[in-house]
CSV table of C-alpha atoms in Angstrom, one decimal:
chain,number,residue,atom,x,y,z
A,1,UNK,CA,-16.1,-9.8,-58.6
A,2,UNK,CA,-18.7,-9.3,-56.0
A,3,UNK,CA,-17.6,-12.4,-54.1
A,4,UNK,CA,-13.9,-11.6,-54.0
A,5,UNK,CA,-15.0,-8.0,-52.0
A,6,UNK,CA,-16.0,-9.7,-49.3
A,7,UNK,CA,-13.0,-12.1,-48.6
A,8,UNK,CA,-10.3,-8.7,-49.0
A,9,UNK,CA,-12.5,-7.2,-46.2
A,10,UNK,CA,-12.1,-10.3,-44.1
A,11,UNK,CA,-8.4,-10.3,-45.1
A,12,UNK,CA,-8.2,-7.0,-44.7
A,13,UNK,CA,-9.8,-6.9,-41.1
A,14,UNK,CA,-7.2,-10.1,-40.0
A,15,UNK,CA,-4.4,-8.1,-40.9
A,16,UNK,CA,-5.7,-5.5,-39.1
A,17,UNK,CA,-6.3,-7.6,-35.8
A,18,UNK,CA,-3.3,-8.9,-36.3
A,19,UNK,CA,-1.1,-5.2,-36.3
A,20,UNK,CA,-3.2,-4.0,-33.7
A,21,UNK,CA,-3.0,-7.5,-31.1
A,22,UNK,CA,0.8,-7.1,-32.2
A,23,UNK,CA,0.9,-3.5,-31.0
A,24,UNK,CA,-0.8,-4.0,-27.4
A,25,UNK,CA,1.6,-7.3,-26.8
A,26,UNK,CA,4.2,-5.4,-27.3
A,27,UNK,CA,2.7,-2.1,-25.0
A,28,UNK,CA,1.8,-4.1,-22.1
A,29,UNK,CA,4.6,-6.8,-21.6
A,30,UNK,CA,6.5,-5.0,-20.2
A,31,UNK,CA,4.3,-3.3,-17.9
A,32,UNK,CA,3.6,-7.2,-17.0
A,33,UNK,CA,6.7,-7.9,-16.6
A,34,UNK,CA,7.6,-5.0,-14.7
A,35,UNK,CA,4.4,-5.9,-12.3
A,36,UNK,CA,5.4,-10.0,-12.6
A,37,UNK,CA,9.1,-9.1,-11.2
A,38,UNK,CA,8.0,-6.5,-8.3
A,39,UNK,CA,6.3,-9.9,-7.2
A,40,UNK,CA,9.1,-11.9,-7.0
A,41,UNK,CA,11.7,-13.0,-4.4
A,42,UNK,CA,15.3,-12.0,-5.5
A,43,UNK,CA,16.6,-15.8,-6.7
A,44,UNK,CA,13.6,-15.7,-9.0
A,45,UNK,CA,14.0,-12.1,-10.9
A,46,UNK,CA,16.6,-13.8,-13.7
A,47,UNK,CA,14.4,-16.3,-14.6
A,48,UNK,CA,12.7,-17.1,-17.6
A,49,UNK,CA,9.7,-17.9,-16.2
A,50,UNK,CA,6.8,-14.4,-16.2
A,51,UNK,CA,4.6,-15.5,-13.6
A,52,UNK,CA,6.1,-15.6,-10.1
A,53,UNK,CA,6.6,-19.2,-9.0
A,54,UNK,CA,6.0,-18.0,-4.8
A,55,UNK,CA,4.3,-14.3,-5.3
A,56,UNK,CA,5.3,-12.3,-2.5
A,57,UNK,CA,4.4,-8.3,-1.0
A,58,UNK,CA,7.8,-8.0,0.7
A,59,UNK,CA,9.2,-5.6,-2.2
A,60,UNK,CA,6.2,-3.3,-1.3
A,61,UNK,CA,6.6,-3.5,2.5
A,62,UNK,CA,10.4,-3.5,2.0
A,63,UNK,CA,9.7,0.4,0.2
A,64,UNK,CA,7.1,2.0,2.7
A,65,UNK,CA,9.3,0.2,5.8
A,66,UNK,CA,13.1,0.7,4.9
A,67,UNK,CA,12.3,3.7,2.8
A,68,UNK,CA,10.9,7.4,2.3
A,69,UNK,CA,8.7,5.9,-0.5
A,70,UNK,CA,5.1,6.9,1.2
A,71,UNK,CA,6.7,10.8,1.2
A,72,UNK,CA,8.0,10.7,-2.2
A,73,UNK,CA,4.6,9.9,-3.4
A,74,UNK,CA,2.8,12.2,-1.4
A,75,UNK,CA,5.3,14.8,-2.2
A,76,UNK,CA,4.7,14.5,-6.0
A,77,UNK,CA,0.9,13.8,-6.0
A,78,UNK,CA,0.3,17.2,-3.9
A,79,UNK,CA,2.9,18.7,-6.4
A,80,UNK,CA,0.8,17.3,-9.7
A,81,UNK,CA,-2.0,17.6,-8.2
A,82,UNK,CA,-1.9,21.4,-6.9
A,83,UNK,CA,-0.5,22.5,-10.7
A,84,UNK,CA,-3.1,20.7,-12.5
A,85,UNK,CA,-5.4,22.8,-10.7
A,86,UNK,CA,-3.9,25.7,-11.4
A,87,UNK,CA,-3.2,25.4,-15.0
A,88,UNK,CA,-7.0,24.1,-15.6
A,89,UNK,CA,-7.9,27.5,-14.1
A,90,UNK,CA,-5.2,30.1,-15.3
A,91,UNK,CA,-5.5,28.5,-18.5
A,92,UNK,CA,-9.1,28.4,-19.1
A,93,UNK,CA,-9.0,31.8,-17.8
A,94,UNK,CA,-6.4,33.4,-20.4
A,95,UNK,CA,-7.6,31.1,-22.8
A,96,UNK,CA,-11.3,32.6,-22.5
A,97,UNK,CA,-10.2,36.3,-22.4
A,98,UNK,CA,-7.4,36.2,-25.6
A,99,UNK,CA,-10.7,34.0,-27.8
A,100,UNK,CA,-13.8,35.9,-26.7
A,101,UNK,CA,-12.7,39.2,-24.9
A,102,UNK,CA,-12.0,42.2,-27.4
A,103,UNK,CA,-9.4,44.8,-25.6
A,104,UNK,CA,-6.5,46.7,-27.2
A,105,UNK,CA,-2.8,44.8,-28.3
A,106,UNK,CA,-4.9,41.1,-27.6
A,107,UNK,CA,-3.3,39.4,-30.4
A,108,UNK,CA,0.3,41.0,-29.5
A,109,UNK,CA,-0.7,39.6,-25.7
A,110,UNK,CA,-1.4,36.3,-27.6
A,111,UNK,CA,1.8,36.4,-29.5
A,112,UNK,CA,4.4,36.7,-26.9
A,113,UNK,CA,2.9,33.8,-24.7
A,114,UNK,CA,3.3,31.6,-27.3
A,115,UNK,CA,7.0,33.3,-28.1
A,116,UNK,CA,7.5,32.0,-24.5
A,117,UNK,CA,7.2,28.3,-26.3
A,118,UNK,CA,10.4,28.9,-27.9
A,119,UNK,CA,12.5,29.1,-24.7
A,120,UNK,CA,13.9,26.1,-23.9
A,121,UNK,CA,13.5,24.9,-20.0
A,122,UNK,CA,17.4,24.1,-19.5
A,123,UNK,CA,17.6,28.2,-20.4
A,124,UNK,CA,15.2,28.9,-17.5
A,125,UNK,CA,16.6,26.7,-14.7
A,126,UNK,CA,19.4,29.3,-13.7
A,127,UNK,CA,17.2,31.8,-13.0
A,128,UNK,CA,14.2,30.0,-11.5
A,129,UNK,CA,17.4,28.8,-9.4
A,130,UNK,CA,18.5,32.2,-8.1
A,131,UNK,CA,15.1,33.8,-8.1
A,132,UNK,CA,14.2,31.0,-5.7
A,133,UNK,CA,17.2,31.1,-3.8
A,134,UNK,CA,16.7,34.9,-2.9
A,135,UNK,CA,13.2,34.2,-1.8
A,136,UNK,CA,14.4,30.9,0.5
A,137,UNK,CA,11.4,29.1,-1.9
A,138,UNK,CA,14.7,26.4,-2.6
A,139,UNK,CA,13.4,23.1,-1.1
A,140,UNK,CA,10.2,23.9,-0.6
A,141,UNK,CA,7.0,23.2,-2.6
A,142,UNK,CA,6.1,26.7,-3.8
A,143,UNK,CA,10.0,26.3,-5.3
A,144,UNK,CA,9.2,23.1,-7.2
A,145,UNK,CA,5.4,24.0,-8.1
A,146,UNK,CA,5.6,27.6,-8.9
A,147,UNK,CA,7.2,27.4,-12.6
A,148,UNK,CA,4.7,25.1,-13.5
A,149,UNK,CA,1.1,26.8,-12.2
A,150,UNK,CA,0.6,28.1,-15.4
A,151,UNK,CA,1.8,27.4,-18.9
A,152,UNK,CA,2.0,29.0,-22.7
A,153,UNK,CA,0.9,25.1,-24.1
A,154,UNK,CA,-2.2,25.6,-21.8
A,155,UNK,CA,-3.4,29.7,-22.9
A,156,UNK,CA,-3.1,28.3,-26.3
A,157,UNK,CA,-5.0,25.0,-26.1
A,158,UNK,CA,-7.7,26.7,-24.3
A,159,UNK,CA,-7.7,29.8,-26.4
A,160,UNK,CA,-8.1,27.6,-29.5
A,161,UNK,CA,-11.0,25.5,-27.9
A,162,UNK,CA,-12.8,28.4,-26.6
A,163,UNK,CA,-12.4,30.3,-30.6
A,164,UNK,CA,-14.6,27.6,-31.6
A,165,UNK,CA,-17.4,28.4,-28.7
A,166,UNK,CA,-20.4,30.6,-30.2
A,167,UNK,CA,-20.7,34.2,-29.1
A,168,UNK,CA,-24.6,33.5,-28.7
A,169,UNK,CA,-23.9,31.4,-26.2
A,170,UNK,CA,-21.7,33.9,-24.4
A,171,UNK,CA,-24.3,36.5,-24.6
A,172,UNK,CA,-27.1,34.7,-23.4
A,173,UNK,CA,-25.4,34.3,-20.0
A,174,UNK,CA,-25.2,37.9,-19.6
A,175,UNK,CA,-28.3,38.6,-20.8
A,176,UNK,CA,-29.6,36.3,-17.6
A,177,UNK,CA,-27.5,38.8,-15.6
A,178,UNK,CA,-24.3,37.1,-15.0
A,179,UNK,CA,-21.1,38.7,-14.9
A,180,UNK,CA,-18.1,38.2,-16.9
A,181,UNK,CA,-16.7,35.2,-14.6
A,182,UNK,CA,-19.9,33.8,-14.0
A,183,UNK,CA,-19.8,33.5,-18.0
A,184,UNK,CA,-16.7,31.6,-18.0
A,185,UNK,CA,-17.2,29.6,-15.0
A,186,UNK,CA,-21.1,28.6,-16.2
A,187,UNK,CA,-21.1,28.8,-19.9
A,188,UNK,CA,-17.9,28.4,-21.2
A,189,UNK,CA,-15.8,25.6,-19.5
A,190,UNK,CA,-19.2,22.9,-19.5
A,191,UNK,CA,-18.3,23.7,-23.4
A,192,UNK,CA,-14.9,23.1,-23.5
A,193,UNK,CA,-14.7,19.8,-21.3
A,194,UNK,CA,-12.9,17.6,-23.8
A,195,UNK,CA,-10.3,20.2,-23.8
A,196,UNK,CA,-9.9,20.4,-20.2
A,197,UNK,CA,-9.8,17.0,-19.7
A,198,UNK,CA,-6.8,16.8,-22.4
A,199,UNK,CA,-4.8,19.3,-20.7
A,200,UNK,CA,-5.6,17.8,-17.1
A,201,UNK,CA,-4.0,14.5,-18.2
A,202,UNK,CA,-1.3,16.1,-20.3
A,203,UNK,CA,-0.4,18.8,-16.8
A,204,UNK,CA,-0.9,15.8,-14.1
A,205,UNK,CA,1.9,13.1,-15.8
A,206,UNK,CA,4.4,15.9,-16.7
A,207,UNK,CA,4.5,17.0,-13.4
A,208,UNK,CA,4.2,13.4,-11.6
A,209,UNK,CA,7.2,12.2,-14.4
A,210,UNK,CA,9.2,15.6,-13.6
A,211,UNK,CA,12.6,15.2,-12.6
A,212,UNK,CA,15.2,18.2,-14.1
A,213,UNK,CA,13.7,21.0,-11.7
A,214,UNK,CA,12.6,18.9,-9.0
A,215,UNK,CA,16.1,17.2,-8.7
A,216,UNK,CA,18.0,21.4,-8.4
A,217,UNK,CA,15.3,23.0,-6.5
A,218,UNK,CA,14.8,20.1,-4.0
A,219,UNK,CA,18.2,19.6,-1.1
A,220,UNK,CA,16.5,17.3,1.6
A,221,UNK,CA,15.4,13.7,1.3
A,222,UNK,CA,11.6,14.2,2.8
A,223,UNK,CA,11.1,17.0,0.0
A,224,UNK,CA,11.9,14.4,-2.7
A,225,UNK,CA,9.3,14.0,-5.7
A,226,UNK,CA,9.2,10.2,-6.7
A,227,UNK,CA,11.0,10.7,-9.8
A,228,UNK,CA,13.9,12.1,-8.0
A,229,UNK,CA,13.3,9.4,-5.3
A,230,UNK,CA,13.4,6.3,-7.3
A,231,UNK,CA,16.2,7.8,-9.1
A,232,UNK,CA,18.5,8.2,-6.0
A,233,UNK,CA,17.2,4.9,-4.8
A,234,UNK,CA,17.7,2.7,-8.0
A,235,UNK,CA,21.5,3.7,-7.4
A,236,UNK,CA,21.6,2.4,-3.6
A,237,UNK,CA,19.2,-0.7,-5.0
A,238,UNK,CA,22.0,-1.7,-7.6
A,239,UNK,CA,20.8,-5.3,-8.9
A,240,UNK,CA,18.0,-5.5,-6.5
A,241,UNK,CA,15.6,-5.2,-9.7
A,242,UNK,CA,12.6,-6.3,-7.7
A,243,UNK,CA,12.6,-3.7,-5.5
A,244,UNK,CA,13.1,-0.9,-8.3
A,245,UNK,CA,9.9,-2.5,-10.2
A,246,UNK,CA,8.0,-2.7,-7.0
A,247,UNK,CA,8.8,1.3,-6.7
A,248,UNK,CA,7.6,1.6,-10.3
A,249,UNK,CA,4.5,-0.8,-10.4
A,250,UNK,CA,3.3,2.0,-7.8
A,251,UNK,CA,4.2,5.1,-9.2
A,252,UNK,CA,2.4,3.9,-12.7
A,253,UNK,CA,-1.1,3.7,-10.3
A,254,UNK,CA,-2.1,7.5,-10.2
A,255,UNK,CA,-0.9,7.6,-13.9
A,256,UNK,CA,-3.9,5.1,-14.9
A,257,UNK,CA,-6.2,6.6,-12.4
A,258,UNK,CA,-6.1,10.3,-14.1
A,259,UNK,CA,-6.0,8.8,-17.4
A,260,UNK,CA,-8.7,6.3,-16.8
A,261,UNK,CA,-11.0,9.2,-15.4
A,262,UNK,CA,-10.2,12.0,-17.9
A,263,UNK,CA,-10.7,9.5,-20.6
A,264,UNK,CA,-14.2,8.8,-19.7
A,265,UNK,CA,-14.6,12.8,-19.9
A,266,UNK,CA,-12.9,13.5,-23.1
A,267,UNK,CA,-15.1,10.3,-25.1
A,268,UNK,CA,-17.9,12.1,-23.3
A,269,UNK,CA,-17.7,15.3,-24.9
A,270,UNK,CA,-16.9,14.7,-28.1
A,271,UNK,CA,-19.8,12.6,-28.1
A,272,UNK,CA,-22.1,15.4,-26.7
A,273,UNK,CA,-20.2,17.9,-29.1
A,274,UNK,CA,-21.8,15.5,-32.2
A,275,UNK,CA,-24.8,15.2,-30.7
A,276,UNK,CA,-25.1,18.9,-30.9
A,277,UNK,CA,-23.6,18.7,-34.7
């Protein structure tokens, strides 16, 4: 009996290497193959082969040359990058003043942004559409970033998080004579890091993958977003499918950047939250 324990955890530890190898072959090959055909010259894309036989740059010069690719990009990196921002500090804001701030109907505050969870987005898009239109925002960054700065799913993420923050903390920064932002800015978001990171990664690739508002509030071609872009531009591609991967090997490069960088952060604190136990 004591020798058959060990082999079912060697067994059991194979099968487990073998689900989990399965489960990242099947996550990255297509990111390979995606990266393996943005490489290739056009008479080689319907091949069986993966790796490029003569790997070329042409796809990529062909996009910042022949193209608006280098403003889509910047258009939706300033765009992802600028609501980020702002949700990480409305959020963490509202977040902090529904957990540890005590002032009359909080709770009934609390309840109708999350009620706001229940709207759909197709609902909003008329009105966001003639708001916009009335203040000439149509076309224009504020018009595609402004729905987006800050966000129900973001008050309630941070409010939860900061719920779980102790009061003493909290009232040993004003005791050292700060004032009620100084607490939030100095005490309570080095506390709540994990959760910040979460939400930056979660903010950054919705609004770098966004395309349903982007594509109504945005008219001209140098105010695209990339999603929009690429869209538009996979049409006038048609079966030039090295071209379209080329356009998405790059836009997938700020997507690992952000994640790559938040992830650090979020291991980080959970492992200085433990260490705290």
């Amino acid at each position: 009996m004591n020798n058959s324990r060990p082999v079912m955890n060697r067994s059991a530890r194979t099968w487990a290497h073998v689900i989990l190898i399965t489960g990242i072959i099947t996550v990255v090959f297509p990111f390979l193959w995606m990266l393996a055909t943005s490489l290739k010259q056009g008479s080689e894309i319907y091949t069986i082969s993966l790796i490029p036989q003569k790997p070329t740059f042409a796809n990529f010069r062909y996009l910042w040359e022949r193209t608006m690719y280098g403003r889509w990009f910047l258009n939706s990196l300033i765009v992802a990058t600028v609501v980020t921002i702002s949700e990480l500090f409305f959020d963490s804001m509202a977040g902090y003043a529904l957990a540890k701030l005590k002032f009359p109907g909080r709770n009934l505050v609390f309840l109708l942004i999350l009620s706001t969870m229940m709207i759909p987005t197709e609902m909003l898009i008329i009105p966001w559409f003639l708001m916009f239109t009335k203040t000439g925002w149509i076309d224009t960054y504020w018009g595609v970033m402004l729905p987006g700065l800050i966000s129900a799913f973001g008050v309630f993420l941070m409010r939860q998080f900061m719920q779980g923050m102790p009061d003493d903390l909290l009232s040993a920064g004003r005791i050292d004579g700060l004032n009620e932002f100084g607490v939030w800015w100095h005490v309570a978001l080095p506390n709540v890091r994990p959760a910040m990171a979460a939400l930056a990664i979660l903010v950054f690739l919705g609004n770098w993958n966004a395309y349903l508002w982007p594509v109504i509030a945005i008219e001209s071609s140098k105010m695209r977003t990339l999603p929009v872009g690429m869209s538009l531009f996979s049409g006038e591609a048609g079966s030039e499918w090295q071209l379209i991967m080329a356009a998405a090997t790059l836009a997938v490069i700020p997507i690992l950047i952000v994640y790559s960088i938040f992830q650090r952060q979020i291991v980080e604190g959970v492992a200085l939250t433990g260490m705290k136990g």
